[in-house]
CSV table of C-alpha atoms in Angstrom, one decimal:
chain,number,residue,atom,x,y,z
A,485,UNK,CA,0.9,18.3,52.3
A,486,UNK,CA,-1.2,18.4,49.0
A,487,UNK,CA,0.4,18.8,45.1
A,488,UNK,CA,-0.4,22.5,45.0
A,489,UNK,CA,1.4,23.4,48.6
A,490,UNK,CA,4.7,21.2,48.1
A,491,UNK,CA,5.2,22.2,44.5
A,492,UNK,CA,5.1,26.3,46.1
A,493,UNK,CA,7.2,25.5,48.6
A,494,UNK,CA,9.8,23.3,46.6
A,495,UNK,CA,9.8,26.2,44.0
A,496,UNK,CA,10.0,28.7,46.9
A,497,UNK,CA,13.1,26.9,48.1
A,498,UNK,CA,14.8,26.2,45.0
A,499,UNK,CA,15.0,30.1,44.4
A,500,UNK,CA,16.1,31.0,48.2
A,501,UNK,CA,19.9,30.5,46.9
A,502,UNK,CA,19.3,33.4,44.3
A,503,UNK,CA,17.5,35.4,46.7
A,504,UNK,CA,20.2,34.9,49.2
A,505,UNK,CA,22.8,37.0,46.8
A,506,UNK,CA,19.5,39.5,44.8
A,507,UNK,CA,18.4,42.4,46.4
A,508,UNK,CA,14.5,40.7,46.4
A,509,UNK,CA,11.5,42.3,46.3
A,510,UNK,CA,7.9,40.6,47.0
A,511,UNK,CA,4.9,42.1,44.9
A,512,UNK,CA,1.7,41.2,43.8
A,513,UNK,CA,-1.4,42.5,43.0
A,514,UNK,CA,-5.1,41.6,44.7
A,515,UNK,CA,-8.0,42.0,42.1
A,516,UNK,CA,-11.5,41.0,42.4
A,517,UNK,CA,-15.0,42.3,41.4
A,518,UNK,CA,-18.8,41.6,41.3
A,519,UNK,CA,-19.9,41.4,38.2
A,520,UNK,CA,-24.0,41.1,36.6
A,521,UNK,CA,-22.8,38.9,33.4
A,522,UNK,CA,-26.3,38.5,30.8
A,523,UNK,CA,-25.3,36.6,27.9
A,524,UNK,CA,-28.7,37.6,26.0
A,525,UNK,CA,-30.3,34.1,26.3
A,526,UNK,CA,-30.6,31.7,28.7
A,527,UNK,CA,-27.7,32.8,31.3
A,528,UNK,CA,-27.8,36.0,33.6
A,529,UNK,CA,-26.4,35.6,36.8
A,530,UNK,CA,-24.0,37.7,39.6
A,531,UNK,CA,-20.5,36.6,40.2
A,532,UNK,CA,-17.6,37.4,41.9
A,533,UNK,CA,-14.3,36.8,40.1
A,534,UNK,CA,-10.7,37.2,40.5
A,535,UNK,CA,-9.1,38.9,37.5
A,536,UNK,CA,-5.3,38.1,36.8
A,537,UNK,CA,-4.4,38.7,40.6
A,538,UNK,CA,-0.6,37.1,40.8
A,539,UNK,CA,2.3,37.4,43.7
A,540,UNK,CA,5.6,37.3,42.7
A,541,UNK,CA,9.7,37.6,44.1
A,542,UNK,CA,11.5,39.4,41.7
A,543,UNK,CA,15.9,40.9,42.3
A,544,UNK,CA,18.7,41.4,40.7
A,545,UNK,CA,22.4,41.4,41.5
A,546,UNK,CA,25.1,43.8,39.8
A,547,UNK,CA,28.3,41.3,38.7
A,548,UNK,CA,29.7,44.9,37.9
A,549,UNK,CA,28.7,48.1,36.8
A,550,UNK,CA,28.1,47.4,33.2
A,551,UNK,CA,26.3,43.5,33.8
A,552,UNK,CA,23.5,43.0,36.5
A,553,UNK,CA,21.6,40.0,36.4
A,554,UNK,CA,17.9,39.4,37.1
A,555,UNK,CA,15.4,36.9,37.5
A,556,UNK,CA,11.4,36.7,38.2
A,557,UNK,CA,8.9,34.4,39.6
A,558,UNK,CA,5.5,35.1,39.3
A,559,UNK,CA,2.2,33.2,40.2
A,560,UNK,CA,-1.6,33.4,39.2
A,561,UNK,CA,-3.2,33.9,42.7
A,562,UNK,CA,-7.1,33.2,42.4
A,563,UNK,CA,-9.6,34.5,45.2
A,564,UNK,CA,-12.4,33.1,46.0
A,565,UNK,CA,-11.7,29.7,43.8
A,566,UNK,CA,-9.0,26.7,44.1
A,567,UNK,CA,-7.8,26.0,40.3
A,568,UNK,CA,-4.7,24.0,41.2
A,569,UNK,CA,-2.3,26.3,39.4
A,570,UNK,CA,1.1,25.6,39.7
A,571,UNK,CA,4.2,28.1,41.3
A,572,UNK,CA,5.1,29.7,38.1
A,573,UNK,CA,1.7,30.2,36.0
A,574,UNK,CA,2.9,33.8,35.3
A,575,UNK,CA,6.4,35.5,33.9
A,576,UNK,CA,8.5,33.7,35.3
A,577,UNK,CA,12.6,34.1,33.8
A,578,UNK,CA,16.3,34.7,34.9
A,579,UNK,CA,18.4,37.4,32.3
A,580,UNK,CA,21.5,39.4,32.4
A,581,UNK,CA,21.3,43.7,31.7
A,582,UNK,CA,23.8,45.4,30.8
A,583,UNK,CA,24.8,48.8,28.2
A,584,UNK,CA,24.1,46.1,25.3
A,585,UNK,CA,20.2,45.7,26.5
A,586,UNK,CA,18.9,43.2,28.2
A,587,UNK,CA,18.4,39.2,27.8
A,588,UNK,CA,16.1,36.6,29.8
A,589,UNK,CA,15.1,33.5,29.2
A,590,UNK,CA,11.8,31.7,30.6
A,591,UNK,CA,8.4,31.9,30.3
A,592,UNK,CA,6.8,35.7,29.7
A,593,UNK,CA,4.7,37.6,27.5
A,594,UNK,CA,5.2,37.7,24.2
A,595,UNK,CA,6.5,41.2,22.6
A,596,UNK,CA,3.6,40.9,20.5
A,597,UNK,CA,0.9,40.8,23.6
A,598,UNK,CA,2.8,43.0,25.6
A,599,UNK,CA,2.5,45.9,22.0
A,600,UNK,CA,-1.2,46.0,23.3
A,601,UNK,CA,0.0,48.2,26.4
A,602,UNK,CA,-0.8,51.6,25.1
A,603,UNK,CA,-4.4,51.7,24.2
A,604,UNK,CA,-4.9,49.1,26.8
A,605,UNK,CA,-8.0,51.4,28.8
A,606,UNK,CA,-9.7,47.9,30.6
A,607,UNK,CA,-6.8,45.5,31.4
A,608,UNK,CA,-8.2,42.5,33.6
A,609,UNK,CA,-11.2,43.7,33.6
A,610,UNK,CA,-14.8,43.0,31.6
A,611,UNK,CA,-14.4,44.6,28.5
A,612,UNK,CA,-10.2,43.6,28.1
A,613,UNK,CA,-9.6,44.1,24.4
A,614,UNK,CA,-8.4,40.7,24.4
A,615,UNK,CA,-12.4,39.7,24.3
A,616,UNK,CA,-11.9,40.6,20.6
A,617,UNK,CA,-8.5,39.9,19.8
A,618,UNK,CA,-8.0,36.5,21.2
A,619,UNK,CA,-10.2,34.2,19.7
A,620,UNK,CA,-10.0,30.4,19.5
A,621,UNK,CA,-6.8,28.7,18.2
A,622,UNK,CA,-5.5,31.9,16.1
A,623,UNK,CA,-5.1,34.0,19.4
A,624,UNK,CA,-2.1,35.5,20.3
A,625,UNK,CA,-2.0,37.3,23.9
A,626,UNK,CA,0.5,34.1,25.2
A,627,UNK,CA,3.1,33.9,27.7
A,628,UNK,CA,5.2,30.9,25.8
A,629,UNK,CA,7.3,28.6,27.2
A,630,UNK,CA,10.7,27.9,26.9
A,631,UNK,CA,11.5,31.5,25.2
A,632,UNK,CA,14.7,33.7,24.7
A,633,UNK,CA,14.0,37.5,24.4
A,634,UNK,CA,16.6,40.3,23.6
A,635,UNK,CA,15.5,43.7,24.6
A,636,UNK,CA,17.4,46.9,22.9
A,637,UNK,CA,18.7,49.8,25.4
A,638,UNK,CA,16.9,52.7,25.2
A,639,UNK,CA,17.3,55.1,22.0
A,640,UNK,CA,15.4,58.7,23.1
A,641,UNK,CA,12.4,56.7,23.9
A,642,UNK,CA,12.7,53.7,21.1
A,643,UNK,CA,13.2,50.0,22.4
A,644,UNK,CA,12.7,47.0,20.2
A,645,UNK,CA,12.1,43.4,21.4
A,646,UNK,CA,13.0,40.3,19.4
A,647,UNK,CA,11.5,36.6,21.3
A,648,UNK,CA,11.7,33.1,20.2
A,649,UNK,CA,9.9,30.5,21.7
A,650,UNK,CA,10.6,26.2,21.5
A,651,UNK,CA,7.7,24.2,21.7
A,652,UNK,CA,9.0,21.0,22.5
A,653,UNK,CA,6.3,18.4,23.4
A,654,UNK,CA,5.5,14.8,23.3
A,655,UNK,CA,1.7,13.8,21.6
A,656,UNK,CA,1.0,10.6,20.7
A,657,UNK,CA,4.5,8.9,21.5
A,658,UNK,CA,5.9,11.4,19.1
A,659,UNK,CA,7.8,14.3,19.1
A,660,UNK,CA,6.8,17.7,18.5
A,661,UNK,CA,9.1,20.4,17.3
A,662,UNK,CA,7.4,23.8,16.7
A,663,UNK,CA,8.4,27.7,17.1
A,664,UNK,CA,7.3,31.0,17.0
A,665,UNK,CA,8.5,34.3,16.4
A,666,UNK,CA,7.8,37.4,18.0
A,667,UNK,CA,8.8,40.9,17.7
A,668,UNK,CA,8.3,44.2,18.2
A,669,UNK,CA,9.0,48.0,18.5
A,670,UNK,CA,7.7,50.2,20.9
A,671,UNK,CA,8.3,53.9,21.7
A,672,UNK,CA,7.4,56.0,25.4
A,673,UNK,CA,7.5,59.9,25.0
A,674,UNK,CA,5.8,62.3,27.3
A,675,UNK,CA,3.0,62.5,25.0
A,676,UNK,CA,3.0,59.7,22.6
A,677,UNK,CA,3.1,56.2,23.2
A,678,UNK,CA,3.4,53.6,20.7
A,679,UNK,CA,3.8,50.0,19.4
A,680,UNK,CA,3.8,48.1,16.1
A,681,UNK,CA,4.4,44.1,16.7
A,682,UNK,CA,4.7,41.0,14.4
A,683,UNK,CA,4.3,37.2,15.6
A,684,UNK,CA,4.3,33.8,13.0
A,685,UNK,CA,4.2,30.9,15.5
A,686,UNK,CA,4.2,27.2,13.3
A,687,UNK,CA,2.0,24.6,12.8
A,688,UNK,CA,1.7,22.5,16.1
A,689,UNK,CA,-0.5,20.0,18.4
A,690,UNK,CA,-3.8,21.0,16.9
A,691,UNK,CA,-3.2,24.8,16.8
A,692,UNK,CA,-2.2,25.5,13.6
A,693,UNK,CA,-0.1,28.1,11.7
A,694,UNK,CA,-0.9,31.4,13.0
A,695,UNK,CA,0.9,35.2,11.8
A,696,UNK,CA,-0.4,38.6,12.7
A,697,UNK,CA,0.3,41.9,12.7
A,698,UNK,CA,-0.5,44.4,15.7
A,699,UNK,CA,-0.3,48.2,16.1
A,700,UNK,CA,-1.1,50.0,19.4
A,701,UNK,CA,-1.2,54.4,20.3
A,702,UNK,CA,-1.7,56.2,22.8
A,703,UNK,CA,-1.4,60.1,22.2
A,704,UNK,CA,-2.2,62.5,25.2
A,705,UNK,CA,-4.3,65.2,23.6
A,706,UNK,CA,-4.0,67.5,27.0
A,707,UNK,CA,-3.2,67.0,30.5
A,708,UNK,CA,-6.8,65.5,31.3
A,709,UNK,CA,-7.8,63.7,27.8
A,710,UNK,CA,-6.1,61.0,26.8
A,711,UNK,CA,-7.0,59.1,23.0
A,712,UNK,CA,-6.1,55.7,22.5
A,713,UNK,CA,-6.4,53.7,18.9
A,714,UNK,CA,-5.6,49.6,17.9
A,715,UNK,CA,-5.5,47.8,15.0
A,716,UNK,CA,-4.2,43.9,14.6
A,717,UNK,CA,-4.9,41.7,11.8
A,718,UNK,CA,-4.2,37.8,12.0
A,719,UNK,CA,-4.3,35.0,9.3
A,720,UNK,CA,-4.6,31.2,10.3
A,721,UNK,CA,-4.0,28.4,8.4
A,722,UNK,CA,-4.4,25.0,9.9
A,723,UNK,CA,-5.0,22.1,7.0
A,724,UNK,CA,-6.8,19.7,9.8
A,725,UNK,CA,-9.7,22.7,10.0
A,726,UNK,CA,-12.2,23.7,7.3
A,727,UNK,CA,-12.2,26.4,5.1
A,728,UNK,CA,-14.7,27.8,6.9
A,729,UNK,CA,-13.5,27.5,10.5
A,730,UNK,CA,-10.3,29.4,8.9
A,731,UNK,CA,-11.9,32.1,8.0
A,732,UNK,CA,-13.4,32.4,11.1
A,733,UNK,CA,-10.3,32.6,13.0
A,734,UNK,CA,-8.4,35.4,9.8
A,735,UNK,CA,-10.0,38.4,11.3
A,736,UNK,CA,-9.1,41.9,11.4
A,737,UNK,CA,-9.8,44.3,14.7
A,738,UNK,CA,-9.8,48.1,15.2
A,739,UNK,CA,-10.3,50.2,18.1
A,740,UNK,CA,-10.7,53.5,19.6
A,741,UNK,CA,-10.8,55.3,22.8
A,742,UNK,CA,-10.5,57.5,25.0
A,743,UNK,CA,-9.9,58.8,28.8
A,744,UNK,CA,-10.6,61.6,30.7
A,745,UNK,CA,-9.9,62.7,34.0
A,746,UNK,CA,-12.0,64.6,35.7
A,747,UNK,CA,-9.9,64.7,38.5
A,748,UNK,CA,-6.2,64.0,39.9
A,749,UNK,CA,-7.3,60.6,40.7
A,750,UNK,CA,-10.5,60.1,38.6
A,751,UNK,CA,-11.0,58.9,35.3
A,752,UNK,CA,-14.0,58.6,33.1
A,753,UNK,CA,-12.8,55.6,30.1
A,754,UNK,CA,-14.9,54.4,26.9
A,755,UNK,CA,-13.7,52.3,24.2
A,756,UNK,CA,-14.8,50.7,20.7
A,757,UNK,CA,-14.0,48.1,19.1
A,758,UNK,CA,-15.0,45.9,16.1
A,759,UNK,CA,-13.7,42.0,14.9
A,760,UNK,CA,-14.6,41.6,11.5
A,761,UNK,CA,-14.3,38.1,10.2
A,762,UNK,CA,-13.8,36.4,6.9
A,763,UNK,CA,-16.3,34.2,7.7
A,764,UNK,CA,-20.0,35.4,7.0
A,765,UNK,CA,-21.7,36.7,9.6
A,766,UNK,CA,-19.2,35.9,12.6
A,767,UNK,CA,-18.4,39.6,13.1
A,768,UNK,CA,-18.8,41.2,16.9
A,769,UNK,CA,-18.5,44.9,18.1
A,770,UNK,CA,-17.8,45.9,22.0
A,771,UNK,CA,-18.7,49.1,23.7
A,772,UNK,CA,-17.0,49.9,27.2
A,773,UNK,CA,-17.8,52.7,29.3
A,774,UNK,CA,-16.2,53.1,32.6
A,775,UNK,CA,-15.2,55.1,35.7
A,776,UNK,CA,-12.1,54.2,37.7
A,777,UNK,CA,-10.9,56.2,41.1
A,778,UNK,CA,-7.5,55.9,42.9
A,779,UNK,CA,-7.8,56.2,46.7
A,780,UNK,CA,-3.9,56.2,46.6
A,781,UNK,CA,-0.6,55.0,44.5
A,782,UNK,CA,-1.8,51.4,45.6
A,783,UNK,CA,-5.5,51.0,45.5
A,784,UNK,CA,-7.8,52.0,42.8
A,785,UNK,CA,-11.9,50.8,42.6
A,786,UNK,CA,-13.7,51.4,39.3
A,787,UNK,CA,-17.0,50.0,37.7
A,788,UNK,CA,-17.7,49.6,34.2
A,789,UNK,CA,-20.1,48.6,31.4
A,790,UNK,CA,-19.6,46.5,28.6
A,791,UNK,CA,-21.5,45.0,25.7
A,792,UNK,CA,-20.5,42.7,23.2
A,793,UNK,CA,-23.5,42.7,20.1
A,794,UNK,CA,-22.4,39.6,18.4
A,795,UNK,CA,-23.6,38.9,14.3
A,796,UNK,CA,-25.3,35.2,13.9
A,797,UNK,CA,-22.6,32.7,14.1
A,798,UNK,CA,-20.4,34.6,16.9
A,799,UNK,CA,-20.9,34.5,20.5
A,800,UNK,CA,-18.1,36.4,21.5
A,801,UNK,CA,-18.5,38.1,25.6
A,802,UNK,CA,-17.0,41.1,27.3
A,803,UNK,CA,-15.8,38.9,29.9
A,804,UNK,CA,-13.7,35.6,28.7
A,805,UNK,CA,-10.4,36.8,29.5
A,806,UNK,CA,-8.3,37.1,32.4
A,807,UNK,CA,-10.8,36.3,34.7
A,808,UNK,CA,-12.1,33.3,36.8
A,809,UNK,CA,-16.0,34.3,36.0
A,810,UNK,CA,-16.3,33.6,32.3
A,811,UNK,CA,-18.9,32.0,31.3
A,812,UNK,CA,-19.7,31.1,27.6
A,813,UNK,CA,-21.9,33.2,25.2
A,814,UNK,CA,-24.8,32.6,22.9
A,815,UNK,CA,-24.3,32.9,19.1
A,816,UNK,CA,-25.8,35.9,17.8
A,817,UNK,CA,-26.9,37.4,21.8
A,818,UNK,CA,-25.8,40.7,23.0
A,819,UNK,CA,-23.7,39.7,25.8
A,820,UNK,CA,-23.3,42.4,28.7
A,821,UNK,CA,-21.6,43.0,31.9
A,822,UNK,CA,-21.7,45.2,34.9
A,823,UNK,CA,-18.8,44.8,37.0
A,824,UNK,CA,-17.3,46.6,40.5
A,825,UNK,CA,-14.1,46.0,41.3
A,826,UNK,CA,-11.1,46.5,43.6
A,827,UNK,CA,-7.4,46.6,42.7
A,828,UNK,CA,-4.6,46.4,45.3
A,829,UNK,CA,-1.1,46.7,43.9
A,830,UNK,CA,1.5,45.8,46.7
């Protein structure tokens, strides 16, 4: 039995006694496209890639009817390619729920990448925001380890989210202490949605200090058109960098977007989007046009274009996150894709 096979089946069987008591449900989701990737130079190839596709167990069990507890265990799941991921690559946490909110502890998005959810038109897909927003060592966008998270009930449509993350780690033969902070709060009506986030994560391994600030709307204009809009600004200071390579990474991004459907289960999307730098000439600006249909509540197929037009010293792509085809740009190319792709939520 190889390393990858007995460490999913030792993790499937140390959850079995909590499944045995949770009402259990198995989920997952199947993505994959073909994608034309042109990085404006030397590379321009086809690939097929698997983009954040994951299967997961998740239950709870009610203790009584004021306290339920919950837990999760979710796995990256790559088609098509063998990275040796381990059992719990994804959110994977236990928590109690009750009239108070909710607590879990684990390892799970940030409240800060999760705020990204409302003008988030191109998820897992080429031209993911996240192209622009998470960029060398002063990205956010984690799933930490070792993180407690308190999650407010629900006040007519406000929730706020408060996570703190331990980085304990051993480099060196000596011990590393770091944490970070991350917060937000987020409000779901039926025609505005919202977040505004903040996240200050310490100096660590290599990383440096990182802080940044994230807002995130969606406001449906009518019952077709949809407008989206995203702002986040981050500061990084690391002392072991230049001056230079710090103001690369302090950068301010804005976006905006929009989606219309032009029927019940098809949607014309297009978003822009602009890093600008500190640094001189390391700007980038991403265009995304798209069309996604739903055959049903489960299975959706879409294509999309995206192009990243990078300044001289950036070679940002639409295509480095989330995804198993991602290969590097070219500083101061046009990088484009052309992808088709299939979704299968189950």
């Amino acid at each position: 039995m190889n390393k990858k096979l007995l460490a999913i089946v030792v993790g499937a069987a140390a959850a079995m006694p909590m499944m045995a008591m949770a009402d259990v449900n198995v989920y997952g989701r199947a993505h994959v496209s073909v994608d034309f990737l042109d990085d404006g130079a030397d590379y321009s190839e086809t690939n097929l890639s698997s983009n954040s596709s994951r299967l997961g167990f998740k239950g709870d069990h009610e203790i009584n009817p004021n306290l339920t507890a919950f837990f999760q265990i979710e796995q990256q799941i790559d088609f098509g390619t063998d990275n040796g991921s381990s059992f719990n690559t994804r959110d994977t946490f236990v928590g109690l729920g009750g009239n108070f909110g909710a607590v879990r502890m684990g390892r799970f998005d940030s409240p800060f990448k999760a705020a990204r959810g409302p003008a988030n038109l191109f998820g897992d897909q080429v031209g993911d925001m996240r192209n622009l927003t998470r960029v060398g060592n002063a990205r956010f966008d984690e799933r930490y380890d070792n993180t407690v998270e308190y999650t407010t009930p629900d006040f007519s449509g406000f929730t706020g989210k408060l996570g703190y993350s331990v980085h304990e780690t051993t480099v060196n033969e000596q011990d590393v202490d770091t944490d970070t902070i991350s917060t937000s709060l987020n409000y779901a009506g039926s025609l505005v949605e919202a977040a505004i986030a903040y996240e200050q994560a310490e100096e660590d391994t290599g990383r440096g200090e990182r802080e940044g600030v994230r807002l995130a709307g969606a406001y449906k204009i009518t019952d077709a058109i949809k407008a989206v809009a995203f702002y986040q600004t981050v500061d990084y200071k690391n002392d072991a960098v230049t001056e230079e390579v710090r103001d690369q990474l302090t950068a301010d991004t804005l976006g905006l977007g929009a989606e219309f459907k032009v029927a019940s289960n098809t949607a014309l999307k297009g978003m822009w989007m602009t890093r600008e730098s500190d640094a001189d000439n390391f700007d980038s600006d991403m265009w995304v046009v798209g069309v996604e249909h739903k055959l049903d509540k489960a299975v959706r197929v879409y294509a999309n274009y995206a192009l990243v037009d990078n300044e001289d010293n950036a070679a940002l792509t639409p295509w480095g996150q989330a995804r198993t085809a991602s290969p590097d740009g070219t500083a101061g190319e046009e990088a484009t894709g052309l992808s088709v792709g299939l979704r299968y939520d189950f």
